[in-house]
Coordinates of C-alpha atoms and ligand atoms in Angstrom, one line a residue:
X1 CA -60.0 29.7 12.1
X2 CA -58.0 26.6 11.8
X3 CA -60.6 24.3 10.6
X4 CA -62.1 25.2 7.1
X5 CA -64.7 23.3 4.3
X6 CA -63.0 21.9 1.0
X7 CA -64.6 21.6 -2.3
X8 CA -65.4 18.1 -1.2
X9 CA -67.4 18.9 1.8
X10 CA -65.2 17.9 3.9
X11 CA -63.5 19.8 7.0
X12 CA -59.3 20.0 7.2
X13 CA -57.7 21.2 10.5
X14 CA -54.5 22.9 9.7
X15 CA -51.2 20.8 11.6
X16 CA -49.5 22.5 14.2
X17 CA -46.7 23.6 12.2
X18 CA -46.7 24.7 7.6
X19 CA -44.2 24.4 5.9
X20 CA -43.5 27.2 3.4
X21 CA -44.1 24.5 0.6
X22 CA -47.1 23.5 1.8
X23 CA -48.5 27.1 2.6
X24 CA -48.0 27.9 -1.2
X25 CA -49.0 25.2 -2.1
X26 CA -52.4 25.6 0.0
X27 CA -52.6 29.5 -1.2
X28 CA -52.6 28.3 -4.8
X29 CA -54.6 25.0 -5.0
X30 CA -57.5 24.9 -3.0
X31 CA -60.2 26.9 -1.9
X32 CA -61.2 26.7 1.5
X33 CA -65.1 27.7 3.0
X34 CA -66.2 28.8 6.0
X35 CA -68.4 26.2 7.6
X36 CA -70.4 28.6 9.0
X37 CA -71.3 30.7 6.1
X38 CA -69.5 28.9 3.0
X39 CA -67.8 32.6 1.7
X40 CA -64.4 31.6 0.6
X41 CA -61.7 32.2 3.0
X42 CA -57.8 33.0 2.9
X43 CA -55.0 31.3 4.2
X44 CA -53.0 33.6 6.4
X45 CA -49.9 32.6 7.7
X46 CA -46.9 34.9 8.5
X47 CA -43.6 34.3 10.5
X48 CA -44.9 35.9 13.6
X49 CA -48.8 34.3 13.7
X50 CA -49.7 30.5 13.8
X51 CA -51.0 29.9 10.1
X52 CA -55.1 30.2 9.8
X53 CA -58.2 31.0 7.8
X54 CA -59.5 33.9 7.6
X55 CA -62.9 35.6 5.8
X56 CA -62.4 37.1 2.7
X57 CA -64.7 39.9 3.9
X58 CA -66.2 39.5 7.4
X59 CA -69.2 41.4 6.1
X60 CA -72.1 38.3 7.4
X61 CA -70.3 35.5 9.4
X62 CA -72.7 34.3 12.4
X63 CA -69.8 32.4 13.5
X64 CA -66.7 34.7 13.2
X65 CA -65.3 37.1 15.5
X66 CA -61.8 38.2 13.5
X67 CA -59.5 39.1 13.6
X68 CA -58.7 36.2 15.5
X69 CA -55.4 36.6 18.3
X70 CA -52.3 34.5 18.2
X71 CA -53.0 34.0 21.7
X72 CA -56.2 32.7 21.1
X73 CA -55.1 30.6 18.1
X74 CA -52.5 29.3 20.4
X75 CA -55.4 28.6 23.6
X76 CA -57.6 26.4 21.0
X77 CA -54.9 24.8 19.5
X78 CA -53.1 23.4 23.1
X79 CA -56.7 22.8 24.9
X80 CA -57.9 20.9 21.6
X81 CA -54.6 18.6 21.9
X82 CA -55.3 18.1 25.3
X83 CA -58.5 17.1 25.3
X84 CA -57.3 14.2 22.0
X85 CA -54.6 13.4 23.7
X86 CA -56.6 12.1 26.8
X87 CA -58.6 9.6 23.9
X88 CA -61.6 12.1 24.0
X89 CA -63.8 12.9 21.2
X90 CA -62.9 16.5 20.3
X91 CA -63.2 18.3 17.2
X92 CA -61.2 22.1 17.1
X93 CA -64.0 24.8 16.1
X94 CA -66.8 22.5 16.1
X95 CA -69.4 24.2 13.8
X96 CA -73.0 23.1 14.7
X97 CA -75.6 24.0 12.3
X98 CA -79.0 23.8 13.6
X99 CA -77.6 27.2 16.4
X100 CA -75.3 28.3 13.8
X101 CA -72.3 28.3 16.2
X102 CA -68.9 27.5 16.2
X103 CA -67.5 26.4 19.3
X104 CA -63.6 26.8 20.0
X105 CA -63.8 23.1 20.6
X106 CA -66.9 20.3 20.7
X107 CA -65.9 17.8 23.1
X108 CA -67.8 14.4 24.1
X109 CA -67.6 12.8 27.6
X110 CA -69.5 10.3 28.3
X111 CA -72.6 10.6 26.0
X112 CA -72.4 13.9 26.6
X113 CA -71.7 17.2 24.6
X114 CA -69.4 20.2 25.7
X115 CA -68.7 23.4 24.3
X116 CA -65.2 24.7 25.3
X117 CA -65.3 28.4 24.7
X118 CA -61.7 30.2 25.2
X119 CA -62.3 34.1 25.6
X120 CA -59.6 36.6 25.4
X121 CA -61.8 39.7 24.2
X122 CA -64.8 40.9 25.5
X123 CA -67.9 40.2 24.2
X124 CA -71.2 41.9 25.3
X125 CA -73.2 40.5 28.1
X126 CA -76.0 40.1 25.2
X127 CA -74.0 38.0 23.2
X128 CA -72.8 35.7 26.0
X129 CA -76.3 34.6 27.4
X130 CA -76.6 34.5 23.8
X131 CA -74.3 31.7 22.8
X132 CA -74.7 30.4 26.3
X133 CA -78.7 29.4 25.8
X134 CA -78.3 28.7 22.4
X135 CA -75.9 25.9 23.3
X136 CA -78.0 24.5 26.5
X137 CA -81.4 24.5 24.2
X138 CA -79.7 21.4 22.2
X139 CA -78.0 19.7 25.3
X140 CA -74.7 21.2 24.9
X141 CA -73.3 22.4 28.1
X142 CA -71.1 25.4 27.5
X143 CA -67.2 25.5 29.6
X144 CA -66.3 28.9 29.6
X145 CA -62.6 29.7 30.5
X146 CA -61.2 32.9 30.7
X147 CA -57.9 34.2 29.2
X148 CA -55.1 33.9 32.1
X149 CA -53.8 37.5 30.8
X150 CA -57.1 38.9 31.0
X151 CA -57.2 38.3 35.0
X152 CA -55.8 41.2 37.5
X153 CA -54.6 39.6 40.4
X154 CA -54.2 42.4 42.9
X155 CA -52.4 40.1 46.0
X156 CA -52.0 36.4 46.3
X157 CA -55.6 35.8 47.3
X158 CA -57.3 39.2 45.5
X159 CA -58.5 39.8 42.5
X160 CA -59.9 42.5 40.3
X161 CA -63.0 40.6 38.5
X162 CA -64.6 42.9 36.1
X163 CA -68.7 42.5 35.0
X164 CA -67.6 40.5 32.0
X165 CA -65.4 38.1 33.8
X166 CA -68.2 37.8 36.3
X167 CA -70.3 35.9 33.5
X168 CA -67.9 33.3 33.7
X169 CA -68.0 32.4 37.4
X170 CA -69.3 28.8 37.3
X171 CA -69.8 26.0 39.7
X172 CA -72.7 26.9 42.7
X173 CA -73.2 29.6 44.6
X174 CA -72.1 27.9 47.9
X175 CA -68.3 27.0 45.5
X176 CA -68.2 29.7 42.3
X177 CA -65.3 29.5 40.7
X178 CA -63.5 30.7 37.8
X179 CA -61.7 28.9 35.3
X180 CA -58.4 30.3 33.1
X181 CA -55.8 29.4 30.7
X182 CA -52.3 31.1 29.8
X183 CA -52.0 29.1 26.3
X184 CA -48.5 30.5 26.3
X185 CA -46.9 29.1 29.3
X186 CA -49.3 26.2 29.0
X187 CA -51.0 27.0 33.1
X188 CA -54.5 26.5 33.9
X189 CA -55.5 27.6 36.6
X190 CA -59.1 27.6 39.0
X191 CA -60.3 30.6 40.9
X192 CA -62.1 29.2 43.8
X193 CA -64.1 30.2 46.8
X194 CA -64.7 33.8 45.2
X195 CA -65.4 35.8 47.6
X196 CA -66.7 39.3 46.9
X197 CA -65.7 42.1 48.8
X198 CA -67.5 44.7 46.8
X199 CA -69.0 44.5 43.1
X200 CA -65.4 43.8 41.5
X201 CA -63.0 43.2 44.5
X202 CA -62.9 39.6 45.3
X203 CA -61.3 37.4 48.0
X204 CA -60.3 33.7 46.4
X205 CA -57.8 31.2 46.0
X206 CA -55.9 30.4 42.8
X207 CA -55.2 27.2 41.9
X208 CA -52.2 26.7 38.8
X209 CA -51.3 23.3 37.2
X210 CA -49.6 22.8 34.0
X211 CA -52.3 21.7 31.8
X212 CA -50.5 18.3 30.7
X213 CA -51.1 17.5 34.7
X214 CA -54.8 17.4 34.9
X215 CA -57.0 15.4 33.1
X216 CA -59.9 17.1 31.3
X217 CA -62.4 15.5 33.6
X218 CA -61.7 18.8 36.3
X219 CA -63.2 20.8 33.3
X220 CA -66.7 18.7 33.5
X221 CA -69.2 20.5 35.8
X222 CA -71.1 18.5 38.5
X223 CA -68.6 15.8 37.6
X224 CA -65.9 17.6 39.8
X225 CA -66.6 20.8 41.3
X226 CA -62.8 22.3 40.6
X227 CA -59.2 20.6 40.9
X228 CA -57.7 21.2 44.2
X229 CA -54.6 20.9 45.5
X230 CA -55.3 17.2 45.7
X231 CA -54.8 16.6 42.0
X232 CA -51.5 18.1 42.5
X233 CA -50.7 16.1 45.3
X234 CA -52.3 12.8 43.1
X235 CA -49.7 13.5 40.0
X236 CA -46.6 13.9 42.7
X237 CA -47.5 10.9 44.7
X238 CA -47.4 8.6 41.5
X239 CA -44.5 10.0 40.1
X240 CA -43.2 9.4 43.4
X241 CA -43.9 6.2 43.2
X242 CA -42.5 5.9 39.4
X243 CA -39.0 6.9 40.5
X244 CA -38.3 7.1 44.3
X245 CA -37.7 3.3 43.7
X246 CA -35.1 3.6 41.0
X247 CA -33.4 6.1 42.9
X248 CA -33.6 4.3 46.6
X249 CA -29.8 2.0 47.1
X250 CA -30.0 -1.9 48.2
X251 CA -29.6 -0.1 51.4
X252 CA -32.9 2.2 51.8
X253 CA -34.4 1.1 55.0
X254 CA -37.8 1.9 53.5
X255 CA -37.2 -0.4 50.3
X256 CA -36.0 -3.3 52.2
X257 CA -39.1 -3.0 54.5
X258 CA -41.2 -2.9 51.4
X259 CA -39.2 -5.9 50.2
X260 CA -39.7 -7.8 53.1
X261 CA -43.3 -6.9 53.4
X262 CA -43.9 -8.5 49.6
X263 CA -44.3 -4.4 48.6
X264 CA -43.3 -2.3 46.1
X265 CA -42.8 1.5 45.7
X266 CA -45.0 1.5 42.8
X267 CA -47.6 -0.6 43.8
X268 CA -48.2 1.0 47.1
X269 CA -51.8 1.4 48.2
X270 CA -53.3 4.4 47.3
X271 CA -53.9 4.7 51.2
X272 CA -50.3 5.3 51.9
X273 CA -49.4 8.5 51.1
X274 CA -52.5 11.2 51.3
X275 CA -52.3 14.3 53.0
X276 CA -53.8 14.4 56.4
X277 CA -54.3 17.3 59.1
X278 CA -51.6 18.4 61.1
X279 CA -49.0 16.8 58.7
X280 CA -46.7 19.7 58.3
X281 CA -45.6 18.3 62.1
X282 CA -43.6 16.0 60.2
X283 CA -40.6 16.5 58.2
X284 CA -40.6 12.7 56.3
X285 CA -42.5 12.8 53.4
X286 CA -45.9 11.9 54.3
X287 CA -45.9 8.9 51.7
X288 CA -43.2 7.4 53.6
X289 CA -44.1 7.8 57.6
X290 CA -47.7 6.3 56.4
X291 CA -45.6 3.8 54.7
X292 CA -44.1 2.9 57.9
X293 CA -47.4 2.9 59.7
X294 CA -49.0 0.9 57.2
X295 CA -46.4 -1.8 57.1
X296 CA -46.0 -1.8 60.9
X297 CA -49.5 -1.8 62.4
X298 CA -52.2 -2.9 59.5
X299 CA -50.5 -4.6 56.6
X300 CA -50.7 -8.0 58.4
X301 CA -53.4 -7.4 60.1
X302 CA -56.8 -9.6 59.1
X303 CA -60.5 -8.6 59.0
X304 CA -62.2 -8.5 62.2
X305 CA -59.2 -8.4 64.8
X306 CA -58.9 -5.1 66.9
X307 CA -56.4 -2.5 66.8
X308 CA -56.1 0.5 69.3
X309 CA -54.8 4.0 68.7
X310 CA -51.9 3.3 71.1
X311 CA -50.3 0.8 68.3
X312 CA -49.9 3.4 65.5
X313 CA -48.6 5.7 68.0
X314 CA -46.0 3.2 68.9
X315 CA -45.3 2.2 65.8
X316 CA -44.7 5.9 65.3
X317 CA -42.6 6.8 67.6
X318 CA -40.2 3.6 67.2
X319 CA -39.7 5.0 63.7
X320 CA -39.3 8.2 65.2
X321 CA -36.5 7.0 67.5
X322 CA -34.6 5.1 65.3
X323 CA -34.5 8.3 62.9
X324 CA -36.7 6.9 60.0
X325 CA -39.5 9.6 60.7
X326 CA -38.4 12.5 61.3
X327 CA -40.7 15.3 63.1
X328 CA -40.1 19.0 62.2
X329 CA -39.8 21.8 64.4
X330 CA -42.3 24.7 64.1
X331 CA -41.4 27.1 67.1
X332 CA -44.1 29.3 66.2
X333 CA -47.0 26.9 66.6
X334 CA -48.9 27.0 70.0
X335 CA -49.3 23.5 71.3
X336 CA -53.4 23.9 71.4
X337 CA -53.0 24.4 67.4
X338 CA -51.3 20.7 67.1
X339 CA -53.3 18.3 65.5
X340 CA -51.7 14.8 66.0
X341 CA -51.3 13.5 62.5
X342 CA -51.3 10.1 63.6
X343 CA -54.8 10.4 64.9
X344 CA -55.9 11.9 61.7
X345 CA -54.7 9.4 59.9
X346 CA -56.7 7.2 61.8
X347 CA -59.7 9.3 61.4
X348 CA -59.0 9.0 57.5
X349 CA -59.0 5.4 57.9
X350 CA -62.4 5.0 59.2
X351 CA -63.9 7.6 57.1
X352 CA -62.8 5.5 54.3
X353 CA -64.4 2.2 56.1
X354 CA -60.8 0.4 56.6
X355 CA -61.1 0.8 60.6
X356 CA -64.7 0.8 62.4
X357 CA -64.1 2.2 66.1
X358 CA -65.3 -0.2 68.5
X359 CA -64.3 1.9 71.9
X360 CA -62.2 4.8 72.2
X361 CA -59.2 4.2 71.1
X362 CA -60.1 0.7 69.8
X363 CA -60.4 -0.7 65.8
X364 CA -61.4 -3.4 64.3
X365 CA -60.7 -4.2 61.1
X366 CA -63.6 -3.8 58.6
X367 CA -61.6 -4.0 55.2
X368 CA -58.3 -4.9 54.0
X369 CA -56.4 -2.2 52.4
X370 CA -56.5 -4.0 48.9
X371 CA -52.4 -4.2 47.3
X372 CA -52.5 -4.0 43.2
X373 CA -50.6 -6.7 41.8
X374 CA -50.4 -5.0 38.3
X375 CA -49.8 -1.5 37.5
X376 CA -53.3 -1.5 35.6
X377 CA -55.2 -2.8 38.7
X378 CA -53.0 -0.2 40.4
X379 CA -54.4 2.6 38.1
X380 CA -58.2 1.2 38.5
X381 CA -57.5 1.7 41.9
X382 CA -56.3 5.2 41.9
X383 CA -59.6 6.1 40.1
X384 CA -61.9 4.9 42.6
X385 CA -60.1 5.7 45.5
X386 CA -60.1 9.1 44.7
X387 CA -63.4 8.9 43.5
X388 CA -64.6 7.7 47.1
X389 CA -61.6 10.3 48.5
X390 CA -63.1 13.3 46.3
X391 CA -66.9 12.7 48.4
X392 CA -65.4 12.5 51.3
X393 CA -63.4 15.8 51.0
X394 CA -66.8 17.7 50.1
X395 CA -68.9 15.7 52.7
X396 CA -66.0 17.2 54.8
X397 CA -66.2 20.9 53.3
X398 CA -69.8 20.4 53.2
X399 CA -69.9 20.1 57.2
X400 CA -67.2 22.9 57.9
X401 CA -70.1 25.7 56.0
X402 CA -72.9 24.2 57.9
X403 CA -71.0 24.7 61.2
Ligands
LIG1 ZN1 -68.0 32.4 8.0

């Protein structure tokens, strides 16, 4: 444990790091209860193992499952910071009274109560539904992730999921997924579209991201089914736009474009720079050739007047010519594979209710692309684009199943 009960009721988290002063000091003064049970408990801390309480005797502990792993000290102790360090409500080993459970960390979002548990050891089926229903009969919904070392991944896209880790599979059953953590190199990572190819063989995709690059939000079901690529691809493009301008010379055709057009690298719209279909045609980063595009063929462009297909596709290829776009040759695709980005991009355009298609190969303009002055309105944009981008994506998926 690293939250215990002083004498004054109250609860002390121990810090990330003891001094050997302090650890004496904390041996010798104070006692220290359980929350759960109120027995007295030790302070154990060693060179090797991150300081913690621990029973005295772990004879009648509802709450207590010890000895407790460095690994899974570690796991509570990063996830907890995460989730504080986003401004959330989170208390580490969140004892609640009324189930007589501890969680590894009680977390509030939005009115709302979560229960991160962190698992590294097997626990019995029993016990799991358990602590599962006890937490959803008081509103509580329980997050289960699974310990990163626990998982056998067999091939890039196989995995060996035993009956215990099948408890944790979560989402629906059109999208289960998995969730896990490796507290020691800091990864999270999302199992999705688990396939299974016989009770423990399973086809699915695993998806790793530092955890200081997601935002606990991708942890709240129903809220966001799983992070995808996308939120990869969101934390790039705005670092992107952080630095690519302090980088660029006076002499970057693409800055003095953005200069001319009143633009800035870091205030781009959101718009300009997503990934589209058929993109890997081009060898220009895609933030940049929709930079181009956006600048040459909508930027100045008011609501209402018409715009056909055939101007991005010029505007395309005169950036093409003159070397600012460059295409990349893939030999090995056949040309009936070849989706024209371009023409996606379009699509994306009127998915997202900028362009409304009037006759083939015809647009008018239903919306300004909206430019943030600030980098605050640019944030609140961010948000809600990908908020609208995010429903769009699974209206997308949604379709590709049904077909
Ligand atoms: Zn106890």
């Amino acid at each position: 444990m690293l939250t215990a009960k002083g004498i004054d009721g109250k609860l002390y988290t121990l810090p990330e790091k003891l001094s050997a002063e302090v650890i004496s000091l904390i041996k010798r003064v104070q006692p220290y209860y359980c929350p759960c049970c109120d027995t007295e408990l030790v302070l154990k801390a060693g060179s090797i193992k991150i300081p913690h309480f621990a029973h005295k005797s772990n004879a009648s502990c509802d709450a207590s499952s010890e000895p407790e792993s460095t690994y899974h000290l570690l796991a509570k102790r990063k996830l907890f910071s995460w989730f504080t360090s986003h401004g959330y409500d989170a208390v580490l080993e969140g004892y609640i009274p009324t189930i007589k459970k501890r969680a590894d960390i009680l977390v509030r979002v939005d009115e709302k109560k979560y229960a991160v548990e962190f698992q590294c050891s097997t626990i019995s089926e029993a016990v799991f539904i358990e602590r599962t229903k006890a937490y959803q009969s008081i509103d509580i919904l329980p997050i289960w992730i699974l310990a990163r070392k626990n998982i056998k991944r067999v091939d890039a896209q196989e995995f060996k999921v035993s009956a215990f880790q099948w408890l944790f599979v979560t989402g629906s059953s059109m999208y289960p997924y998995l969730w896990t953590y490796c507290p020691e190199r800091n990864l999270f990572s999302a199992i999705k579209g688990i396939t299974p190819f016989s009770p423990s063989t399973v086809f699915a995709e695993m998806t790793t991201a530092p955890l200081e690059k997601l935002a606990p939000v991708y942890l709240i079901p129903y809220r966001n089914e799983s992070f995808s690529v996308t939120t990869l691809w969101r934390y790039k493009r705005k670092s992107w736009c952080l630095n690519r301008g302090k980088t660029a010379n006076l002499h970057d055709p693409l800055f003095r474009a953005l200069y001319a057009n009143r633009l800035t690298a870091a205030t781009l719209p959101i718009e300009v720079g997503i990934p589209v279909k058929g993109m890997s045609l081009i060898k220009t980063a895609a933030i940049e050739w929709q930079a181009w595009i956006y600048m040459d063929v909508l930027h100045k462009r008011e609501i209402g007047q018409i715009v056909l297909l055939r101007a991005f596709q010029q505007a395309f290829q005169k950036r093409l010519a003159s070397g600012l776009i460059k295409l990349r040759p893939l030999p090995l695709l056949s040309i009936g594979e070849k989706v024209n980005p371009i023409f996606e991009y379009v699509k994306f355009l009127i998915t997202m209710g900028y362009l409304e298609e009037t006759a083939v190969g015809s647009y008018k303009v239903k919306q300004k692309i909206a430019i943030p002055r600030t980098m605050d309105e640019n944030e609140k944009f961010e948000i809600s684009f990908y908020n609208e981008y995010k429903k769009m994506l699974e209206k997308e998926s949604k379709e590709r199943v049904q077909k």
